Coordinates of C-alpha atoms in Angstrom, one line a residue:
M1 CA 0.0 0.1 0.0
N2 CA 1.9 3.0 -1.2
T3 CA 1.7 6.3 0.7
A4 CA 1.9 8.5 -2.4
G5 CA -0.1 11.7 -2.0
H6 CA 1.0 12.2 1.6
S7 CA 3.7 14.7 2.7
E8 CA 7.3 13.8 2.2
A9 CA 7.7 13.6 6.0
T10 CA 5.0 11.0 6.1
E11 CA 6.6 9.0 3.4
R12 CA 9.9 9.1 5.2
R13 CA 8.1 7.6 8.2
G14 CA 6.6 4.7 6.7
L15 CA 6.8 1.1 8.0
E16 CA 10.0 0.9 10.1
L17 CA 10.8 -2.8 11.0
T18 CA 13.6 -3.4 13.4
P19 CA 15.5 -6.7 14.0
F20 CA 15.3 -8.3 17.4
R21 CA 16.6 -11.2 19.4
G22 CA 13.8 -13.7 19.2
L23 CA 12.7 -15.6 22.3
R24 CA 12.0 -19.2 21.3
Y25 CA 11.3 -22.6 22.9
D26 CA 14.1 -25.0 23.2
P27 CA 12.8 -28.0 21.2
D28 CA 14.8 -30.4 23.6
R29 CA 12.9 -29.1 26.6
V30 CA 9.3 -29.4 25.3
G31 CA 7.3 -32.4 24.2
S32 CA 6.8 -30.8 20.7
L33 CA 6.8 -27.4 19.1
A34 CA 3.2 -28.0 18.1
A35 CA 2.2 -28.8 21.6
V36 CA 3.4 -25.5 23.0
T37 CA 1.7 -23.3 20.4
S38 CA -1.7 -21.7 20.6
P39 CA -4.1 -19.6 18.4
P40 CA -4.0 -15.9 19.3
Y41 CA -5.4 -15.2 22.8
D42 CA -8.7 -13.8 21.5
V43 CA -9.5 -16.9 19.4
V44 CA -9.1 -19.2 22.4
V45 CA -12.4 -18.0 23.8
R46 CA -13.8 -20.8 25.8
P47 CA -12.4 -22.3 29.2
D48 CA -12.4 -25.8 27.7
G49 CA -10.1 -24.4 24.9
V50 CA -7.6 -22.9 27.4
H51 CA -7.7 -26.3 29.4
H52 CA -7.2 -28.3 26.1
L53 CA -4.1 -26.2 25.4
E54 CA -2.8 -26.3 29.0
S55 CA -3.1 -30.1 28.8
A56 CA -1.2 -30.3 25.6
D57 CA 2.2 -29.6 27.2
P58 CA 3.1 -28.0 30.7
Y59 CA 4.9 -25.3 28.7
N60 CA 2.0 -24.3 26.3
I61 CA 2.2 -20.5 25.4
V62 CA -1.5 -20.2 26.6
R63 CA -0.1 -20.1 30.2
L64 CA 1.5 -16.7 29.3
I65 CA -1.2 -15.2 27.0
L66 CA -4.2 -16.5 29.0
P67 CA -3.0 -17.1 32.6
Q68 CA -5.6 -18.6 34.9
A69 CA -6.0 -17.1 38.4
A70 CA -8.8 -15.6 40.5
T71 CA -8.1 -11.9 39.7
P72 CA -6.7 -10.0 36.9
G73 CA -3.6 -9.0 39.1
A74 CA -3.0 -12.5 40.1
R75 CA -3.2 -13.7 36.5
N76 CA -0.7 -11.2 35.3
D77 CA 1.7 -11.9 38.2
Q78 CA 1.4 -15.6 37.4
A79 CA 2.3 -15.0 33.8
A80 CA 5.3 -13.0 34.8
K81 CA 6.5 -15.6 37.2
T82 CA 6.0 -18.3 34.6
L83 CA 7.9 -16.4 31.9
R84 CA 10.8 -15.8 34.4
R85 CA 10.8 -19.5 35.4
W86 CA 10.8 -20.7 31.8
L87 CA 13.8 -18.3 31.1
S88 CA 15.8 -19.4 34.1
E89 CA 15.2 -23.1 33.3
G90 CA 16.2 -22.7 29.7
V91 CA 12.7 -23.6 28.3
L92 CA 12.7 -20.4 26.5
T93 CA 16.1 -19.1 25.0
T94 CA 17.0 -16.0 23.3
D95 CA 18.5 -16.2 19.7
P96 CA 22.2 -15.0 19.6
D97 CA 21.9 -12.3 17.0
P98 CA 19.2 -9.8 16.3
G99 CA 17.2 -10.6 13.1
L100 CA 14.0 -10.5 11.3
Y101 CA 12.1 -13.7 10.9
V102 CA 10.5 -15.1 7.7
Y103 CA 7.4 -17.0 8.6
E104 CA 5.6 -19.5 6.4
Q105 CA 2.1 -21.1 7.0
R106 CA 0.7 -23.7 4.7
D107 CA -2.3 -26.0 4.8
G108 CA -3.3 -29.1 2.8
N109 CA -5.6 -27.2 0.5
G110 CA -3.1 -25.1 -1.4
M111 CA -3.2 -22.1 1.1
L112 CA 0.4 -20.6 1.4
Q113 CA 1.3 -17.5 3.4
R114 CA 4.7 -15.9 4.0
G115 CA 5.6 -12.9 5.8
V116 CA 8.2 -11.2 7.9
I117 CA 8.1 -10.9 11.7
G118 CA 10.0 -8.0 13.3
T119 CA 9.4 -5.2 15.7
L120 CA 7.6 -2.2 14.1
R121 CA 7.8 1.5 15.1
V122 CA 4.6 2.3 17.0
S123 CA 3.1 5.2 15.2
D124 CA 0.3 7.7 15.8
P125 CA -2.9 7.3 13.8
A126 CA -2.3 10.8 12.3
E127 CA 0.8 9.4 10.5
Q128 CA -1.5 6.9 8.6
V129 CA 1.3 4.3 8.6
V130 CA -0.7 1.6 10.4
L131 CA -4.4 1.7 9.5
P132 CA -6.9 0.3 11.9
H133 CA -10.3 -0.8 10.5
E134 CA -12.1 -1.7 13.7
D135 CA -12.8 0.1 17.0
V136 CA -11.5 -1.4 20.2
M137 CA -12.9 -2.2 23.6
P138 CA -11.2 -0.2 26.3
H139 CA -11.4 -2.9 28.9
I140 CA -9.5 -5.3 26.6
V141 CA -6.8 -2.8 26.0
A142 CA -6.4 -2.3 29.7
D143 CA -6.2 -6.0 30.2
R144 CA -3.5 -6.6 27.6
A145 CA -1.5 -3.6 28.7
A146 CA -1.4 -4.9 32.2
L147 CA -0.2 -8.3 31.0
M148 CA 2.5 -6.7 28.9
R149 CA 3.6 -4.5 31.7
A150 CA 3.8 -7.5 34.1
T151 CA 5.7 -9.6 31.6
S152 CA 7.7 -7.0 29.9
A153 CA 7.2 -8.9 26.7
N154 CA 5.3 -9.1 23.4
L155 CA 4.1 -12.6 23.6
E156 CA 2.5 -12.9 20.2
P157 CA 2.8 -11.0 16.9
L158 CA 0.0 -9.0 15.4
L159 CA -0.9 -9.6 11.8
L160 CA -0.5 -6.6 9.5
T161 CA -0.8 -6.5 5.7
Y162 CA 0.6 -4.3 3.0
R163 CA 0.1 -4.3 -0.8
G164 CA 3.5 -5.0 -2.4
D165 CA 4.6 -3.2 -5.6
D166 CA 7.8 -2.6 -7.5
S167 CA 9.4 -1.2 -4.5
T168 CA 9.0 -4.4 -2.6
T169 CA 10.2 -6.8 -5.3
A170 CA 13.6 -7.3 -3.7
T171 CA 12.0 -8.0 -0.4
A172 CA 9.6 -10.5 -1.9
D173 CA 12.5 -12.2 -3.8
L174 CA 14.5 -12.4 -0.5
I175 CA 11.6 -13.9 1.3
E176 CA 11.3 -16.6 -1.4
R177 CA 15.0 -17.4 -1.4
T178 CA 15.0 -17.7 2.4
A179 CA 12.1 -20.2 2.2
E180 CA 14.4 -22.5 0.1
Q181 CA 16.9 -22.8 3.0
P182 CA 16.6 -25.2 6.0
P183 CA 14.4 -23.5 8.5
L184 CA 15.1 -22.8 12.2
L185 CA 11.9 -24.6 13.1
A186 CA 9.2 -26.6 11.4
T187 CA 6.0 -28.0 13.0
T188 CA 2.4 -28.9 12.1
T189 CA -0.3 -27.9 14.5
E190 CA -3.5 -29.8 15.2
D191 CA -5.5 -27.5 12.8
G192 CA -3.4 -29.0 9.8
F193 CA -1.3 -25.9 9.2
S194 CA 2.5 -26.5 8.8
H195 CA 4.7 -23.7 10.1
R196 CA 8.3 -22.9 9.3
L197 CA 10.5 -20.1 10.6
W198 CA 13.8 -18.7 9.4
S199 CA 16.1 -16.0 10.8
V200 CA 17.5 -13.2 8.6
T201 CA 20.6 -11.7 10.1
A202 CA 22.8 -10.6 7.4
P203 CA 23.0 -6.7 7.3
A204 CA 22.5 -6.5 3.6
D205 CA 19.4 -8.7 3.8
L206 CA 18.0 -6.6 6.6
A207 CA 18.6 -3.5 4.7
T208 CA 16.7 -4.9 1.7
I209 CA 13.6 -5.7 3.8
Q210 CA 13.6 -2.4 5.6
A211 CA 14.1 -0.3 2.3
G212 CA 11.3 -2.3 0.6
L213 CA 8.8 -1.5 3.5
A214 CA 9.9 2.1 4.1
R215 CA 7.5 3.7 1.8
H216 CA 4.4 1.7 2.6
Q217 CA 1.6 1.7 5.1
A218 CA -0.1 -1.5 6.6
L219 CA -3.6 -2.5 7.4
I220 CA -4.2 -4.2 10.8
A221 CA -5.6 -7.5 9.8
D222 CA -5.5 -9.1 13.3
G223 CA -4.5 -7.4 16.6
H224 CA -6.4 -4.1 16.9
H225 CA -6.4 -4.4 20.7
R226 CA -2.7 -5.3 20.9
W227 CA -1.8 -2.4 18.6
A228 CA -3.8 0.0 20.8
T229 CA -1.9 -1.6 23.8
Y230 CA 1.4 -0.9 22.1
R231 CA 0.4 2.7 21.6
R232 CA -0.8 3.1 25.2
L233 CA 2.5 1.5 26.6
R234 CA 4.7 3.7 24.4
T235 CA 3.2 6.8 25.9
E236 CA 4.0 5.4 29.4
H237 CA 7.8 5.1 28.7
P238 CA 10.0 8.0 27.8
S239 CA 11.5 7.6 24.3
P240 CA 13.8 6.1 23.3
S241 CA 12.7 2.8 24.9
P242 CA 12.0 -0.8 23.8
W243 CA 8.2 0.2 24.0
D244 CA 8.6 2.4 20.9
H245 CA 8.3 -0.8 18.9
G246 CA 5.9 -3.8 19.0
L247 CA 6.0 -7.3 17.6
V248 CA 4.3 -7.8 14.3
L249 CA 4.0 -10.2 11.2
L250 CA 3.7 -8.2 7.9
V251 CA 2.3 -10.1 4.9
D252 CA 2.2 -8.8 1.3
T253 CA -1.4 -9.6 0.3
A254 CA -0.6 -8.7 -3.3
R255 CA 1.3 -12.1 -3.2
Y256 CA -0.4 -13.9 -0.5
P257 CA -4.1 -12.9 -0.2
L258 CA -5.5 -13.5 3.2
R259 CA -8.9 -15.3 4.0
V260 CA -11.4 -12.9 5.3
R261 CA -14.1 -14.5 7.6
A262 CA -16.9 -13.2 9.9
I263 CA -16.8 -13.1 13.6
H264 CA -20.0 -14.2 15.1
R265 CA -21.9 -13.0 18.2
L266 CA -23.4 -14.9 21.1
L267 CA -26.1 -13.1 23.0
H268 CA -26.1 -14.6 26.4
D269 CA -29.5 -13.6 27.9
L270 CA -31.6 -13.3 24.8
P271 CA -33.5 -16.6 23.9
V272 CA -34.1 -17.1 20.2
D273 CA -37.9 -16.8 20.5
D274 CA -37.5 -13.3 22.0
A275 CA -35.0 -12.2 19.4
V276 CA -37.2 -13.3 16.6
A277 CA -40.3 -11.8 18.0
A278 CA -38.7 -8.4 18.5
L279 CA -37.9 -8.3 14.7
D280 CA -41.7 -8.4 13.7
G281 CA -42.3 -5.4 11.4
H282 CA -38.6 -4.5 11.2
F283 CA -37.0 -7.4 9.4
G284 CA -38.0 -10.3 7.2
V285 CA -37.5 -13.7 9.0
R286 CA -37.5 -17.2 7.5
R287 CA -37.1 -20.3 9.6
L288 CA -34.7 -22.8 8.0
E289 CA -34.7 -26.5 9.1
V290 CA -31.4 -27.3 7.3
P291 CA -27.8 -28.1 8.4
L292 CA -25.3 -25.4 9.2
A293 CA -23.6 -25.5 5.9
Q294 CA -26.8 -25.1 4.0
A295 CA -28.0 -22.2 6.3
L296 CA -24.7 -20.4 5.7
E297 CA -25.3 -20.8 1.9
A298 CA -28.6 -19.2 2.3
L299 CA -27.0 -16.4 4.3
A300 CA -24.6 -15.8 1.5
D301 CA -27.3 -15.7 -1.1
A302 CA -29.3 -13.3 1.0
A303 CA -26.2 -11.0 1.7
R304 CA -25.8 -10.4 -2.0
A305 CA -29.0 -8.3 -2.0
G306 CA -28.5 -6.5 1.3
N307 CA -28.1 -6.9 5.1
A308 CA -28.5 -10.4 6.3
F309 CA -27.9 -12.5 9.5
L310 CA -28.6 -15.9 10.7
L311 CA -30.1 -16.5 14.3
A312 CA -29.7 -19.8 16.0
G313 CA -30.0 -21.4 19.4
D314 CA -33.3 -23.4 19.3
G315 CA -32.2 -26.3 16.9
A316 CA -33.1 -24.4 13.7
F317 CA -31.8 -21.3 11.8
H318 CA -33.6 -18.0 11.2
L319 CA -32.6 -16.0 8.2
V320 CA -32.9 -12.4 9.0
D321 CA -32.9 -10.0 6.1
Q322 CA -34.8 -7.2 4.3
P323 CA -34.6 -4.5 7.0
D324 CA -37.2 -1.7 7.1
P325 CA -35.5 1.2 5.3
D326 CA -37.2 3.7 7.7
L327 CA -35.7 1.8 10.6
L328 CA -32.3 2.0 9.2
A329 CA -32.6 5.7 8.4
R330 CA -33.6 6.3 12.1
T331 CA -30.9 4.2 13.7
V332 CA -27.7 4.1 11.5
P333 CA -25.6 7.3 11.8
A334 CA -25.7 9.3 8.6
D335 CA -22.3 11.0 8.8
R336 CA -20.3 8.0 7.5
P337 CA -19.6 6.7 4.0
T338 CA -22.3 4.6 2.4
A339 CA -20.0 1.6 2.5
W340 CA -19.9 1.9 6.3
R341 CA -23.6 2.6 6.6
T342 CA -24.5 -0.6 4.8
L343 CA -22.2 -2.9 6.6
D344 CA -23.9 -5.9 8.2
A345 CA -21.8 -5.2 11.4
T346 CA -23.1 -1.6 11.4
V347 CA -26.7 -2.5 11.1
L348 CA -26.2 -5.3 13.7
H349 CA -24.7 -2.9 16.3
A350 CA -26.6 0.4 15.5
T351 CA -30.0 -1.1 14.8
L352 CA -30.4 -4.6 16.2
L353 CA -28.3 -4.6 19.3
D354 CA -28.9 -1.0 20.3
Q355 CA -32.5 -0.3 19.2
V356 CA -34.3 -3.6 18.7
W357 CA -32.7 -5.8 21.3
H358 CA -31.3 -3.3 23.8
I359 CA -28.1 -5.2 24.3
P360 CA -24.9 -3.3 25.3
E361 CA -22.2 -4.2 22.8
D362 CA -19.3 -3.7 25.2
S363 CA -20.5 -5.9 28.1
P364 CA -19.0 -9.4 28.2
A365 CA -21.9 -10.3 30.5
H366 CA -24.3 -9.8 27.6
I367 CA -22.4 -10.6 24.3
A368 CA -19.4 -12.7 23.3
Y369 CA -17.4 -12.7 20.0
I370 CA -16.7 -16.1 18.5
H371 CA -14.8 -17.0 15.4
D372 CA -16.2 -20.4 14.7
A373 CA -19.9 -20.6 13.5
A374 CA -20.4 -24.2 14.9
A375 CA -19.1 -23.3 18.2
T376 CA -21.3 -20.2 18.4
V377 CA -24.4 -22.3 17.6
A378 CA -23.5 -25.0 20.0
K379 CA -23.0 -22.7 22.8
A380 CA -26.3 -20.8 22.1
E381 CA -28.1 -24.1 22.1
R382 CA -26.5 -25.3 25.3
D383 CA -27.0 -22.0 27.3
G384 CA -30.4 -20.8 26.0
G385 CA -29.0 -17.7 24.2
T386 CA -28.9 -16.5 20.6
A387 CA -26.2 -17.0 18.1
V388 CA -25.9 -14.3 15.5
L389 CA -24.0 -15.5 12.4
M390 CA -22.5 -13.0 10.2
H391 CA -21.4 -13.0 6.5
P392 CA -17.8 -11.9 5.9
V393 CA -16.8 -8.4 4.5
R394 CA -14.7 -8.3 1.3
E395 CA -11.1 -7.3 2.0
E396 CA -11.3 -4.3 -0.5
V397 CA -14.2 -2.8 1.5
V398 CA -12.1 -3.0 4.7
R399 CA -9.1 -1.5 3.1
D400 CA -11.0 1.3 1.4
L401 CA -12.7 2.3 4.7
A402 CA -9.4 2.1 6.5
R403 CA -7.8 4.5 3.9
Q404 CA -10.7 6.9 4.6
G405 CA -9.8 6.8 8.2
V406 CA -13.2 5.2 9.0
T407 CA -13.2 2.4 11.5
M408 CA -15.7 -0.5 11.3
P409 CA -17.7 -1.7 14.3
R410 CA -15.5 -3.8 16.6
K411 CA -15.0 -7.5 15.7
S412 CA -16.3 -7.0 12.1
T413 CA -13.8 -9.3 10.4
S414 CA -11.5 -12.2 11.0
F415 CA -8.4 -12.2 8.7
G416 CA -6.4 -15.4 8.4
P417 CA -4.5 -17.5 8.7
K418 CA -3.3 -15.9 11.9
P419 CA 0.2 -16.5 13.1
A420 CA 0.6 -19.2 15.7
S421 CA 1.4 -18.0 19.1
G422 CA 4.6 -19.5 20.7
L423 CA 6.9 -19.8 17.7
V424 CA 8.8 -16.6 18.5
L425 CA 8.4 -14.0 21.4
R426 CA 10.0 -10.8 22.3
A427 CA 11.3 -9.9 25.7
L428 CA 11.7 -6.2 26.1
D429 CA 14.2 -6.3 28.9
L430 CA 16.7 -8.7 27.3

């Protein structure tokens, strides 16, 4: 994504990626590298998911990114003590030389993604170097900031994307050449993805990557709350300091397009019958007695014509579409671009949650955000709540709104594949 059109000063302060001494598991000290990895913290949403990962290996990274204790303070203290213990025991070791890391993910269906992990200069929104596309929840930023303060570490990389062009050809070629070499590590996680990591330490190679990125800006694909946390922590520490930079994975989506999926909602205290009844006269509703895959196909078909959602939780699916135009005119803010006003997530939050169902969107007691459709439906059926299944937004819509400085409603998209947590960490005090 080129920054042409901005001031020369802005162009000079583009993406600034810095080498660091990665903190990695010693493969001789753990059962397997796959067993110590985890999805990003916000994908591991269920207690049974945390327990599963903790059971996989006593050194699983989930003990750092989602520590379990009675209070937030105790959780963060526990994570800090665990990290220090693993360092002193040699479970985690620091690479000898600073470097950038080429990271590859591949599945069995032809999906291939390669990018570069490094520490990125934390910039202000006005610089338009790193573009968010979603709002964040203050309580999550506060939680992540407390954990990072306690551990003095970046425990997992954010996923950022940029659009490569002629200026990044040398960087792309270097990534491809590096991927032909023997990797530092290689493992396959239980989701079927294989992961490989290489370290780039030669000064000339580092300069090539840094020069290729210097005139570009990036879109936050995954990690809005952690980027906001980086920004908060940077303001707390006088510059220059290690907190001026944060751990990221940068992927060129011109070469490696990401998958864009929806993030679904679980409404804890709203039974499906009540949710459907409240829609009378406001939306069209059709009951579907079909399997999940078929219901999602019906959602995709309906989404081509306008806003559409699937409700579930009572053993069936309810296709919600054809909103009343007058209702949308009354409830959706008019001071945003049309592309924002017509987003499903906008209509869900501004119209359904706020005006029809009267559910606070920022209350974990009322609403949960879950990446997997089947898991959302299963939990709604088990707990008596309502699953709201969403249709994914196209990447070009996300990028266009971000360029305009317009943020989407929180948890509007799920880009992937996401980097596995636990392959390389960054300790700020080493």
